[in-house]
mmCIF file of C-alpha atoms in Angstrom:
data_model
loop_
_atom_site.group_PDB
_atom_site.id
_atom_site.type_symbol
_atom_site.label_atom_id
_atom_site.label_comp_id
_atom_site.label_asym_id
_atom_site.label_seq_id
_atom_site.Cartn_x
_atom_site.Cartn_y
_atom_site.Cartn_z
ATOM 1 C CA MET A 212 -8.728 -19.895 26.766
ATOM 2 C CA ARG A 213 -12.228 -18.660 26.002
ATOM 3 C CA VAL A 214 -10.954 -15.136 25.618
ATOM 4 C CA ILE A 215 -8.221 -16.277 23.221
ATOM 5 C CA ARG A 216 -10.707 -18.207 21.107
ATOM 6 C CA LYS A 217 -13.063 -15.247 21.021
ATOM 7 C CA THR A 218 -10.227 -12.932 20.036
ATOM 8 C CA ILE A 219 -9.165 -15.170 17.174
ATOM 9 C CA ILE A 220 -12.737 -15.443 15.930
ATOM 10 C CA GLU A 221 -13.098 -11.669 16.027
ATOM 11 C CA MET A 222 -9.863 -11.308 14.095
ATOM 12 C CA LEU A 223 -11.091 -13.736 11.454
ATOM 13 C CA VAL A 224 -14.353 -11.795 11.137
ATOM 14 C CA VAL A 225 -12.423 -8.538 10.660
ATOM 15 C CA ALA A 226 -10.194 -10.230 8.082
ATOM 16 C CA ALA A 227 -13.168 -11.709 6.242
ATOM 17 C CA VAL A 228 -14.946 -8.360 6.046
ATOM 18 C CA GLY A 229 -11.753 -6.652 4.856
ATOM 19 C CA LEU A 230 -11.161 -9.321 2.232
ATOM 20 C CA THR A 231 -14.736 -9.113 0.961
ATOM 21 C CA LEU A 232 -14.687 -5.342 0.719
ATOM 22 C CA GLY A 233 -11.324 -5.435 -1.048
ATOM 23 C CA VAL A 234 -12.530 -7.917 -3.647
ATOM 24 C CA VAL A 235 -15.772 -6.055 -4.278
ATOM 25 C CA ALA A 236 -14.146 -2.630 -4.413
ATOM 26 C CA ASN A 237 -11.524 -3.813 -6.886
ATOM 27 C CA ALA A 238 -14.209 -5.369 -9.062
ATOM 28 C CA VAL A 239 -16.382 -2.255 -9.245
ATOM 29 C CA ARG A 240 -13.583 0.294 -9.382
ATOM 30 C CA GLY A 241 -13.014 0.307 -13.124
ATOM 31 C CA SER A 242 -9.927 2.354 -13.937
ATOM 32 C CA GLY A 243 -7.284 1.993 -11.270
ATOM 33 C CA SER A 244 -8.280 -1.561 -10.404
ATOM 34 C CA LEU A 245 -5.618 -4.221 -10.359
ATOM 35 C CA GLN A 246 -5.777 -7.556 -12.110
ATOM 36 C CA TRP A 247 -5.301 -10.379 -9.639
ATOM 37 C CA ASN A 248 -3.065 -12.599 -11.740
ATOM 38 C CA LYS A 249 -1.095 -10.089 -13.784
ATOM 39 C CA SER A 250 2.641 -9.928 -13.128
ATOM 40 C CA TYR A 251 3.130 -6.191 -13.367
ATOM 41 C CA PHE A 252 6.823 -6.378 -12.558
ATOM 42 C CA ALA A 253 7.976 -9.576 -14.250
ATOM 43 C CA SER A 254 11.039 -8.981 -16.443
ATOM 44 C CA THR A 255 11.228 -10.337 -19.959
ATOM 45 C CA PRO A 256 13.748 -13.141 -20.499
ATOM 46 C CA ALA A 257 17.057 -12.072 -22.005
ATOM 47 C CA PRO A 258 17.343 -12.615 -25.777
ATOM 48 C CA SER A 259 18.942 -15.966 -26.667
ATOM 49 C CA ALA A 260 21.629 -14.381 -28.899
ATOM 50 C CA ASP A 261 23.963 -11.692 -27.645
ATOM 51 C CA VAL A 262 22.149 -8.564 -28.709
ATOM 52 C CA GLU A 263 24.309 -5.490 -28.934
ATOM 53 C CA SER A 264 22.687 -2.202 -29.787
ATOM 54 C CA PRO A 265 24.515 0.121 -32.216
ATOM 55 C CA ALA A 266 25.174 2.474 -29.315
ATOM 56 C CA GLY A 267 26.161 -0.414 -27.042
ATOM 57 C CA SER A 268 23.953 1.028 -24.378
ATOM 58 C CA ASN A 269 21.981 -1.995 -23.184
ATOM 59 C CA GLU A 270 21.649 -2.461 -19.445
ATOM 60 C CA THR A 271 23.777 -4.919 -17.529
ATOM 61 C CA ALA A 272 22.588 -7.280 -14.841
ATOM 62 C CA SER A 273 21.704 -5.738 -11.520
ATOM 63 C CA ASP A 274 21.187 -7.222 -8.073
ATOM 64 C CA THR A 275 17.438 -6.837 -8.438
ATOM 65 C CA GLY A 276 17.279 -9.732 -10.898
ATOM 66 C CA GLN A 277 16.860 -7.851 -14.167
ATOM 67 C CA PRO A 278 18.052 -9.845 -17.191
ATOM 68 C CA ALA A 279 21.661 -9.322 -18.257
ATOM 69 C CA LYS A 280 20.723 -7.384 -21.402
ATOM 70 C CA GLN A 281 17.505 -5.509 -21.929
ATOM 71 C CA PRO A 282 16.451 -5.510 -25.584
ATOM 72 C CA TYR A 283 15.450 -1.864 -25.744
ATOM 73 C CA GLN A 284 17.845 1.011 -26.415
ATOM 74 C CA LYS A 285 18.585 3.985 -24.225
ATOM 75 C CA ILE A 286 18.509 7.601 -25.228
ATOM 76 C CA THR A 287 19.781 10.595 -23.289
ATOM 77 C CA VAL A 288 18.080 13.921 -22.823
ATOM 78 C CA ASP A 289 20.633 15.596 -25.117
ATOM 79 C CA GLU A 290 19.756 13.203 -27.932
ATOM 80 C CA VAL A 291 16.046 13.791 -27.376
ATOM 81 C CA VAL A 292 16.563 17.547 -27.411
ATOM 82 C CA ASP A 293 18.463 17.207 -30.717
ATOM 83 C CA ILE A 294 15.623 15.194 -32.220
ATOM 84 C CA VAL A 295 12.937 17.633 -31.168
ATOM 85 C CA GLY A 296 15.020 20.636 -32.171
ATOM 86 C CA ASP A 297 15.803 19.363 -35.669
ATOM 87 C CA PRO A 298 13.993 21.547 -38.255
ATOM 88 C CA ASP A 299 13.263 18.408 -40.267
ATOM 89 C CA TYR A 300 11.789 16.713 -37.219
ATOM 90 C CA ASP A 301 8.792 14.808 -38.421
ATOM 91 C CA ARG A 302 6.631 13.754 -35.552
ATOM 92 C CA GLY A 303 5.341 10.788 -37.446
ATOM 93 C CA GLN A 304 8.795 9.214 -37.399
ATOM 94 C CA PHE A 305 9.140 9.576 -33.658
ATOM 95 C CA VAL A 306 6.582 8.638 -31.055
ATOM 96 C CA PHE A 307 6.899 9.817 -27.472
ATOM 97 C CA VAL A 308 5.222 7.553 -24.940
ATOM 98 C CA ASP A 309 4.438 8.981 -21.526
ATOM 99 C CA ALA A 310 4.334 5.982 -19.173
ATOM 100 C CA ARG A 311 2.972 7.905 -16.182
ATOM 101 C CA ASN A 312 -0.463 8.082 -14.593
ATOM 102 C CA LYS A 313 -3.205 10.435 -15.713
ATOM 103 C CA LYS A 314 -2.554 13.045 -13.023
ATOM 104 C CA SER A 315 1.157 13.349 -13.771
ATOM 105 C CA PHE A 316 0.457 13.482 -17.497
ATOM 106 C CA ALA A 317 -2.089 16.259 -17.107
ATOM 107 C CA GLU A 318 0.315 18.327 -15.029
ATOM 108 C CA GLY A 319 2.741 18.397 -17.919
ATOM 109 C CA HIS A 320 4.037 16.209 -20.743
ATOM 110 C CA ILE A 321 6.019 16.393 -23.952
ATOM 111 C CA ASN A 322 3.871 17.865 -26.711
ATOM 112 C CA GLY A 323 2.434 15.078 -28.833
ATOM 113 C CA ALA A 324 3.274 12.308 -26.342
ATOM 114 C CA MET A 325 0.835 9.431 -26.100
ATOM 115 C CA ARG A 326 -0.010 8.377 -22.574
ATOM 116 C CA CYS A 327 0.046 4.671 -21.787
ATOM 117 C CA TYR A 328 0.294 3.654 -18.155
ATOM 118 C CA HIS A 329 1.688 0.186 -17.579
ATOM 119 C CA TYR A 330 -0.985 -0.532 -14.947
ATOM 120 C CA GLU A 331 -3.878 0.459 -17.237
ATOM 121 C CA LEU A 332 -2.596 -1.160 -20.386
ATOM 122 C CA ASP A 333 -5.899 -2.390 -21.721
ATOM 123 C CA SER A 334 -7.190 1.143 -22.150
ATOM 124 C CA CYS A 335 -4.293 2.433 -24.261
ATOM 125 C CA ILE A 336 -2.095 -0.273 -25.791
ATOM 126 C CA GLU A 337 -4.088 -0.865 -28.963
ATOM 127 C CA GLY A 338 -4.083 2.797 -29.956
ATOM 128 C CA LEU A 339 -0.406 3.099 -29.104
ATOM 129 C CA LEU A 340 0.605 0.042 -31.132
ATOM 130 C CA GLU A 341 -1.142 1.402 -34.230
ATOM 131 C CA VAL A 342 1.251 4.329 -34.154
ATOM 132 C CA ALA A 343 4.326 2.665 -32.677
ATOM 133 C CA LEU A 344 4.560 -0.187 -35.158
ATOM 134 C CA GLY A 345 5.239 2.252 -37.995
ATOM 135 C CA ALA A 346 7.544 4.657 -36.145
ATOM 136 C CA GLU A 347 11.288 4.943 -36.564
ATOM 137 C CA LYS A 348 11.825 5.592 -32.872
ATOM 138 C CA VAL A 349 9.450 4.998 -29.953
ATOM 139 C CA ILE A 350 10.809 7.019 -27.022
ATOM 140 C CA VAL A 351 9.368 6.027 -23.658
ATOM 141 C CA TYR A 352 9.679 8.087 -20.505
ATOM 142 C CA CYS A 353 8.297 8.242 -16.996
ATOM 143 C CA ASN A 354 9.189 10.414 -14.014
ATOM 144 C CA GLY A 355 12.868 9.473 -13.887
ATOM 145 C CA GLY A 356 14.717 8.727 -10.676
ATOM 146 C CA GLU A 357 13.467 5.440 -9.214
ATOM 147 C CA CYS A 358 10.580 5.182 -11.666
ATOM 148 C CA ASP A 359 10.664 1.869 -13.552
ATOM 149 C CA ASP A 360 7.377 2.268 -15.382
ATOM 150 C CA SER A 361 9.121 3.242 -18.615
ATOM 151 C CA LYS A 362 11.195 0.045 -18.497
ATOM 152 C CA TYR A 363 8.088 -2.088 -18.154
ATOM 153 C CA MET A 364 6.429 -0.192 -21.005
ATOM 154 C CA CYS A 365 9.458 -0.751 -23.251
ATOM 155 C CA GLN A 366 9.249 -4.463 -22.497
ATOM 156 C CA GLU A 367 5.523 -4.520 -23.250
ATOM 157 C CA LEU A 368 6.010 -2.809 -26.619
ATOM 158 C CA ILE A 369 8.718 -5.253 -27.647
ATOM 159 C CA GLN A 370 6.645 -8.223 -26.491
ATOM 160 C CA ARG A 371 3.789 -6.946 -28.648
ATOM 161 C CA GLY A 372 5.818 -6.696 -31.813
ATOM 162 C CA VAL A 373 7.514 -3.296 -31.904
ATOM 163 C CA PRO A 374 11.083 -3.913 -33.185
ATOM 164 C CA GLU A 375 13.700 -3.831 -30.441
ATOM 165 C CA GLN A 376 15.839 -1.397 -32.396
ATOM 166 C CA ALA A 377 12.978 1.085 -32.458
ATOM 167 C CA VAL A 378 12.226 1.163 -28.726
ATOM 168 C CA TYR A 379 14.143 3.692 -26.663
ATOM 169 C CA LEU A 380 14.112 4.307 -22.935
ATOM 170 C CA PHE A 381 14.534 8.004 -22.200
ATOM 171 C CA GLU A 382 17.078 8.063 -19.360
ATOM 172 C CA GLY A 383 16.156 10.469 -16.591
ATOM 173 C CA GLY A 384 12.690 10.924 -18.055
ATOM 174 C CA TRP A 385 10.484 13.826 -17.075
ATOM 175 C CA GLU A 386 12.875 15.073 -14.396
ATOM 176 C CA LYS A 387 15.633 15.537 -16.968
ATOM 177 C CA TRP A 388 13.230 17.165 -19.439
ATOM 178 C CA LEU A 389 12.309 19.771 -16.859
ATOM 179 C CA GLU A 390 15.939 20.255 -15.816
ATOM 180 C CA GLU A 391 16.763 21.162 -19.401
ATOM 181 C CA GLU A 392 13.863 23.637 -19.281
ATOM 182 C CA MET A 393 12.339 22.068 -22.349
ATOM 183 C CA PRO A 394 8.839 23.122 -23.370
ATOM 184 C CA TYR A 395 5.853 21.061 -22.343
ATOM 185 C CA VAL A 396 2.090 21.173 -22.471
ATOM 186 C CA GLU A 397 -0.509 20.540 -19.812
ATOM 187 C CA GLY A 398 -3.843 18.775 -19.971
ATOM 188 C CA ASP A 399 -5.154 15.353 -20.877
ATOM 189 C CA GLU A 400 -4.428 15.497 -24.622
ATOM 190 C CA MET B 184 0.531 -0.518 49.538
ATOM 191 C CA ARG B 185 -1.168 -1.751 46.430
ATOM 192 C CA SER B 186 0.351 -4.757 44.737
ATOM 193 C CA SER B 187 1.503 -4.500 41.145
ATOM 194 C CA SER B 188 -1.130 -7.030 40.066
ATOM 195 C CA SER B 189 -3.826 -4.816 41.585
ATOM 196 C CA LEU B 190 -2.476 -1.800 39.698
ATOM 197 C CA PHE B 191 -2.351 -3.860 36.525
ATOM 198 C CA ASN B 192 -5.938 -4.967 37.038
ATOM 199 C CA ARG B 193 -6.993 -1.368 37.557
ATOM 200 C CA PHE B 194 -5.226 -0.395 34.340
ATOM 201 C CA GLN B 195 -6.931 -3.218 32.470
ATOM 202 C CA THR B 196 -10.370 -2.158 33.623
ATOM 203 C CA ALA B 197 -9.829 1.587 33.321
ATOM 204 C CA GLY B 198 -11.720 3.085 30.413
ATOM 205 C CA VAL B 199 -9.478 5.983 29.399
ATOM 206 C CA PRO B 200 -6.391 4.049 28.190
ATOM 207 C CA LEU B 201 -8.553 1.906 25.943
ATOM 208 C CA LEU B 202 -10.486 4.884 24.646
ATOM 209 C CA ALA B 203 -7.272 6.735 23.833
ATOM 210 C CA ALA B 204 -5.810 3.676 22.120
ATOM 211 C CA ARG B 205 -8.995 3.165 20.106
ATOM 212 C CA LEU B 206 -9.182 6.750 18.952
ATOM 213 C CA VAL B 207 -5.538 6.985 17.901
ATOM 214 C CA LEU B 208 -5.222 3.547 16.306
ATOM 215 C CA GLY B 209 -8.649 3.560 14.723
ATOM 216 C CA GLY B 210 -8.277 7.044 13.320
ATOM 217 C CA MET B 211 -4.782 6.475 11.952
ATOM 218 C CA PHE B 212 -5.539 3.161 10.315
ATOM 219 C CA ILE B 213 -8.703 4.452 8.703
ATOM 220 C CA TYR B 214 -6.813 7.462 7.343
ATOM 221 C CA MET B 215 -3.862 5.441 6.060
ATOM 222 C CA GLY B 216 -6.079 2.737 4.625
ATOM 223 C CA MET B 217 -8.213 5.261 2.735
ATOM 224 C CA ASN B 218 -5.102 6.867 1.225
ATOM 225 C CA LYS B 219 -4.026 3.480 -0.108
ATOM 226 C CA ILE B 220 -7.503 2.660 -1.386
ATOM 227 C CA ALA B 221 -7.474 5.931 -3.337
ATOM 228 C CA ASP B 222 -4.369 4.846 -5.293
ATOM 229 C CA PRO B 223 -3.840 1.069 -5.267
ATOM 230 C CA VAL B 224 -1.257 1.229 -8.058
ATOM 231 C CA SER B 225 1.050 3.442 -5.990
ATOM 232 C CA PHE B 226 0.639 1.093 -3.056
ATOM 233 C CA LEU B 227 1.448 -1.879 -5.281
ATOM 234 C CA LYS B 228 4.655 -0.180 -6.420
ATOM 235 C CA GLN B 229 5.620 0.551 -2.818
ATOM 236 C CA ILE B 230 5.109 -3.063 -1.731
ATOM 237 C CA HIS B 231 7.192 -4.188 -4.692
ATOM 238 C CA LEU B 232 10.116 -2.000 -3.584
ATOM 239 C CA TYR B 233 10.410 -4.019 -0.371
ATOM 240 C CA ASN B 234 11.397 -7.124 -2.378
ATOM 241 C CA ILE B 235 9.589 -9.368 0.111
ATOM 242 C CA LEU B 236 7.022 -10.936 -2.177
ATOM 243 C CA PRO B 237 7.959 -12.508 -5.541
ATOM 244 C CA GLU B 238 7.243 -10.568 -8.729
ATOM 245 C CA SER B 239 5.865 -13.639 -10.402
ATOM 246 C CA PRO B 240 3.260 -14.957 -9.967
ATOM 247 C CA GLY B 241 1.700 -11.577 -9.538
ATOM 248 C CA ILE B 242 -1.191 -12.780 -7.396
ATOM 249 C CA LEU B 243 0.704 -12.408 -4.107
ATOM 250 C CA LEU B 244 1.718 -8.782 -4.621
ATOM 251 C CA ASN B 245 -1.618 -7.897 -6.178
ATOM 252 C CA SER B 246 -3.632 -9.541 -3.389
ATOM 253 C CA VAL B 247 -1.804 -7.580 -0.729
ATOM 254 C CA ALA B 248 -2.264 -4.336 -2.653
ATOM 255 C CA ILE B 249 -5.975 -4.982 -3.107
ATOM 256 C CA VAL B 250 -6.927 -6.384 0.308
ATOM 257 C CA LEU B 251 -4.564 -4.881 2.873
ATOM 258 C CA PRO B 252 -5.881 -1.298 2.698
ATOM 259 C CA TRP B 253 -9.427 -2.526 3.297
ATOM 260 C CA LEU B 254 -8.235 -4.659 6.184
ATOM 261 C CA GLU B 255 -6.717 -1.538 7.731
ATOM 262 C CA VAL B 256 -9.919 0.440 7.290
ATOM 263 C CA VAL B 257 -12.147 -2.326 8.681
ATOM 264 C CA ALA B 258 -9.879 -2.958 11.690
ATOM 265 C CA GLY B 259 -9.603 0.779 12.312
ATOM 266 C CA ALA B 260 -13.356 1.283 12.064
ATOM 267 C CA ALA B 261 -14.067 -1.679 14.344
ATOM 268 C CA LEU B 262 -11.688 -0.285 16.932
ATOM 269 C CA LEU B 263 -13.082 3.221 16.646
ATOM 270 C CA TRP B 264 -16.653 2.029 17.116
ATOM 271 C CA GLY B 265 -15.695 -0.403 19.873
ATOM 272 C CA LEU B 266 -16.689 -3.580 18.050
ATOM 273 C CA PHE B 267 -14.592 -6.756 18.118
ATOM 274 C CA VAL B 268 -12.091 -4.716 20.068
ATOM 275 C CA ARG B 269 -9.640 -7.497 20.823
ATOM 276 C CA GLY B 270 -9.830 -9.007 17.340
ATOM 277 C CA ALA B 271 -9.363 -5.643 15.656
ATOM 278 C CA SER B 272 -6.469 -4.678 17.924
ATOM 279 C CA LEU B 273 -4.796 -8.055 17.331
ATOM 280 C CA THR B 274 -5.191 -7.552 13.570
ATOM 281 C CA ILE B 275 -3.584 -4.138 13.795
ATOM 282 C CA LEU B 276 -0.840 -5.418 16.070
ATOM 283 C CA LEU B 277 0.034 -8.225 13.638
ATOM 284 C CA MET B 278 0.144 -5.771 10.724
ATOM 285 C CA LEU B 279 2.451 -3.473 12.665
ATOM 286 C CA LEU B 280 4.697 -6.377 13.633
ATOM 287 C CA VAL B 281 5.130 -7.172 9.936
ATOM 288 C CA PHE B 282 5.404 -3.602 8.594
ATOM 289 C CA THR B 283 7.865 -2.259 11.157
ATOM 290 C CA PRO B 284 10.712 -4.769 10.639
ATOM 291 C CA ALA B 285 10.195 -4.493 6.866
ATOM 292 C CA ILE B 286 10.650 -0.725 7.016
ATOM 293 C CA LEU B 287 13.710 -1.112 9.222
ATOM 294 C CA LEU B 288 15.306 -3.678 6.906
ATOM 295 C CA ARG B 289 14.691 -1.522 3.864
ATOM 296 C CA ALA B 290 16.206 1.491 5.598
ATOM 297 C CA LEU B 291 19.257 -0.554 6.591
ATOM 298 C CA ALA B 292 19.623 -1.764 2.999
ATOM 299 C CA ILE B 293 19.604 1.830 1.783
ATOM 300 C CA GLN B 294 22.135 2.763 4.431
ATOM 301 C CA ASN B 295 24.433 -0.077 3.347
ATOM 302 C CA ALA B 296 24.023 0.625 -0.352
ATOM 303 C CA ASP B 297 24.273 4.409 -0.343
ATOM 304 C CA GLY B 298 26.161 5.139 2.861
ATOM 305 C CA VAL B 299 23.450 7.562 3.966
ATOM 306 C CA PRO B 300 23.326 8.111 7.753
ATOM 307 C CA PHE B 301 20.347 6.317 9.243
ATOM 308 C CA SER B 302 19.001 9.542 10.705
ATOM 309 C CA GLU B 303 18.755 11.036 7.231
ATOM 310 C CA ILE B 304 17.029 8.173 5.465
ATOM 311 C CA ALA B 305 13.593 9.107 4.186
ATOM 312 C CA PHE B 306 11.330 7.366 1.699
ATOM 313 C CA ASP B 307 7.718 6.590 1.029
ATOM 314 C CA CYS B 308 7.229 3.500 3.165
ATOM 315 C CA GLY B 309 3.832 2.776 1.607
ATOM 316 C CA CYS B 310 2.124 3.598 4.873
ATOM 317 C CA GLY B 311 -0.277 6.032 3.250
ATOM 318 C CA GLY B 312 1.371 9.256 4.354
ATOM 319 C CA GLY B 313 3.931 9.890 1.611
ATOM 320 C CA ALA B 314 7.692 10.132 2.167
ATOM 321 C CA VAL B 315 8.692 10.047 5.839
ATOM 322 C CA VAL B 316 11.888 10.230 7.861
ATOM 323 C CA ILE B 317 12.363 6.619 8.769
ATOM 324 C CA TRP B 318 13.628 6.833 12.332
ATOM 325 C CA LYS B 319 10.597 8.945 13.206
ATOM 326 C CA LYS B 320 8.358 6.415 11.480
ATOM 327 C CA LEU B 321 9.871 3.573 13.466
ATOM 328 C CA LEU B 322 9.306 5.469 16.707
ATOM 329 C CA GLU B 323 5.740 6.164 15.678
ATOM 330 C CA ASN B 324 5.156 2.507 14.899
ATOM 331 C CA GLY B 325 6.612 1.575 18.269
ATOM 332 C CA GLY B 326 4.023 3.797 19.899
ATOM 333 C CA LEU B 327 1.254 2.248 17.813
ATOM 334 C CA ILE B 328 2.398 -1.247 18.803
ATOM 335 C CA LEU B 329 2.179 -0.184 22.437
ATOM 336 C CA LEU B 330 -1.311 1.183 21.924
ATOM 337 C CA SER B 331 -2.322 -2.059 20.204
ATOM 338 C CA PHE B 332 -1.213 -3.977 23.281
ATOM 339 C CA VAL B 333 -3.219 -1.641 25.480
ATOM 340 C CA ALA B 334 -6.318 -2.250 23.373
ATOM 341 C CA LEU B 335 -5.664 -5.983 23.288
ATOM 342 C CA ILE B 336 -5.282 -6.521 27.028
ATOM 343 C CA SER B 337 -7.853 -4.004 28.206
ATOM 344 C CA ARG B 338 -10.946 -5.487 29.805
ATOM 345 C CA SER B 339 -12.809 -2.224 29.807
ATOM 346 C CA ARG B 340 -15.475 -1.590 27.226
ATOM 347 C CA PHE B 341 -15.987 2.048 28.060
ATOM 348 C CA LEU B 342 -17.940 3.766 25.247
ATOM 349 C CA CYS B 343 -17.815 0.615 23.129
ATOM 350 C CA LEU B 344 -20.599 -0.500 20.815
ATOM 351 C CA GLU B 345 -19.954 -4.022 22.080
ATOM 352 C CA LYS B 346 -21.309 -2.910 25.410
ATOM 353 C CA LEU B 347 -24.576 -1.697 23.887
ATOM 354 C CA ILE B 348 -25.092 -4.843 21.839
ATOM 355 C CA SER B 349 -24.711 -7.301 24.699
ATOM 356 C CA GLY B 350 -24.719 -6.682 28.438
ATOM 357 C CA ARG B 351 -24.411 -8.644 31.640
ATOM 358 C CA ARG B 352 -26.183 -7.765 34.881
ATOM 359 C CA THR B 353 -23.952 -7.510 37.942
ATOM 360 C CA THR B 354 -24.980 -8.227 41.488
ATOM 361 C CA GLN B 355 -25.198 -4.468 41.983
ATOM 362 C CA GLY B 356 -27.996 -4.335 39.424
ATOM 363 C CA SER B 357 -26.074 -2.502 36.685
ATOM 364 C CA LEU B 358 -24.473 -3.657 33.476
ATOM 365 C CA CYS B 359 -21.021 -5.216 33.690
ATOM 366 C CA SER B 360 -18.501 -2.632 32.607
ATOM 367 C CA CYS B 361 -17.040 -4.901 29.951
ATOM 368 C CA GLY B 362 -20.462 -5.769 28.456
ATOM 369 C CA CYS B 363 -19.474 -9.313 27.534
ATOM 370 C CA SER B 364 -22.178 -11.638 26.280
ATOM 371 C CA LEU B 365 -23.415 -14.673 28.112
ATOM 372 C CA SER B 366 -22.752 -18.128 26.783
ATOM 373 C CA GLY B 367 -24.626 -20.200 29.247
ATOM 374 C CA ASP B 368 -21.982 -19.599 31.887
ATOM 375 C CA THR B 369 -23.416 -19.492 35.386
ATOM 376 C CA SER B 370 -20.204 -19.266 37.327
ATOM 377 C CA GLY B 371 -21.273 -15.925 38.718
ATOM 378 C CA THR B 372 -18.109 -14.058 37.727
ATOM 379 C CA CYS B 373 -17.532 -12.166 34.522
ATOM 380 C CA PRO B 374 -14.503 -13.754 32.847
ATOM 381 C CA GLU B 375 -13.604 -10.434 31.255
ATOM 382 C CA CYS B 376 -13.442 -8.060 34.202
ATOM 383 C CA GLY B 377 -13.948 -10.338 37.188
ATOM 384 C CA ILE B 378 -17.024 -8.499 38.461
ATOM 385 C CA ALA B 379 -19.470 -10.804 40.185
ATOM 386 C CA THR B 380 -22.674 -11.339 38.227
ATOM 387 C CA ASP B 381 -26.123 -12.733 38.980
ATOM 388 C CA ALA B 382 -26.145 -16.462 39.638
ATOM 389 C CA SER B 383 -28.605 -17.077 36.814
ATOM 390 C CA PRO B 384 -27.693 -15.864 33.384
ATOM 391 C CA VAL B 385 -29.816 -13.056 31.962
ATOM 392 C CA SER B 386 -30.313 -12.774 28.215
ATOM 393 C CA SER B 387 -29.202 -9.574 26.568
ATOM 394 C CA VAL B 388 -32.758 -8.897 25.359
ATOM 395 C CA SER B 389 -34.338 -9.234 28.750
ATOM 396 C CA SER B 390 -31.591 -7.260 30.492
ATOM 397 C CA SER B 391 -31.996 -4.446 27.971
ATOM 398 C CA ALA B 392 -35.763 -4.516 28.468
ATOM 399 C CA LYS B 393 -35.349 -4.274 32.243
ATOM 400 C CA GLU B 394 -32.986 -1.364 31.799
ATOM 401 C CA LEU B 395 -35.574 0.466 29.739
ATOM 402 C CA ALA B 396 -38.408 -0.226 32.228
#
């Protein structure tokens, strides 16, 4: 009995030290720290009216609990290639948003893309909104595959006032861009 | 012919099994914990993929992502240094008993959804080592659970810091091998390893002083 009590006390001491270090480390970390109360993965509620995009490409409900219709649009890699390849392509009309972390962005990104990582929103959202609010199309991408960061970024932009019709999720994201052997730039800018 | 209980007692008091368990468990958990500490956002995303904790409110997911890696490092370090050995090994055992079924369930869900053979399922389980082949990971975790039990039940304190911090004089005039501290108990037998001790309790300070003399 004494051994059991001692073991439990030791476990509680280990847990208390771990908890304290975790709290302190998160507080002093700066970039990369997590906010305790923020719901990083909460989906936005579905629009009250039936919203149909011109392309009819809104998402349908999935088993993971996403709302029946996401308000943002979807754009394929072929459409993105057409936009970028258009001789009259005016970058001011279109804003590319790279929703990946700093390391992935530096390894390669679409030229002119603005980086805004969903988990470090405070450091980038204001600058992004200044540009996005006046753009014709805001095209958001992340790694592709299982990456959902671009979805969350689309939701954030719409919640912060960017018109739904202007926000586009780039299906396949960076993976597709590389598959098409499209040009890219490296570095933090 | 030795009885099985005698063999079990010998195993419990032998130093090498505990030392091996401490080195492997402590080293692995420190390494995996540090990897998660280096990138808490990635770890948060991995926990989310298990669909165990609710997305909203975010405090549950975020708390686990912030605290769990440090818990791993602290438990691993305690085990490695031989401090709070039983408490640290119980902490690690409980973590493994939660992680392992979660990994198995996720792998089974992938198998059901995609029809992939179980032997070919691989993903980043959030363990701190990147993408892994899941059946190998489950075997590895089984081994770690076994080692946690070894550390938990062992009465040896061979090369443990616990032994240096507090000691107990045996009737043979040397420190008790488990190094447990006195709590006013004068029963004459160490409750940890069963070695007979002096009738009168000796404080750790005075016993250390006598050792140095």
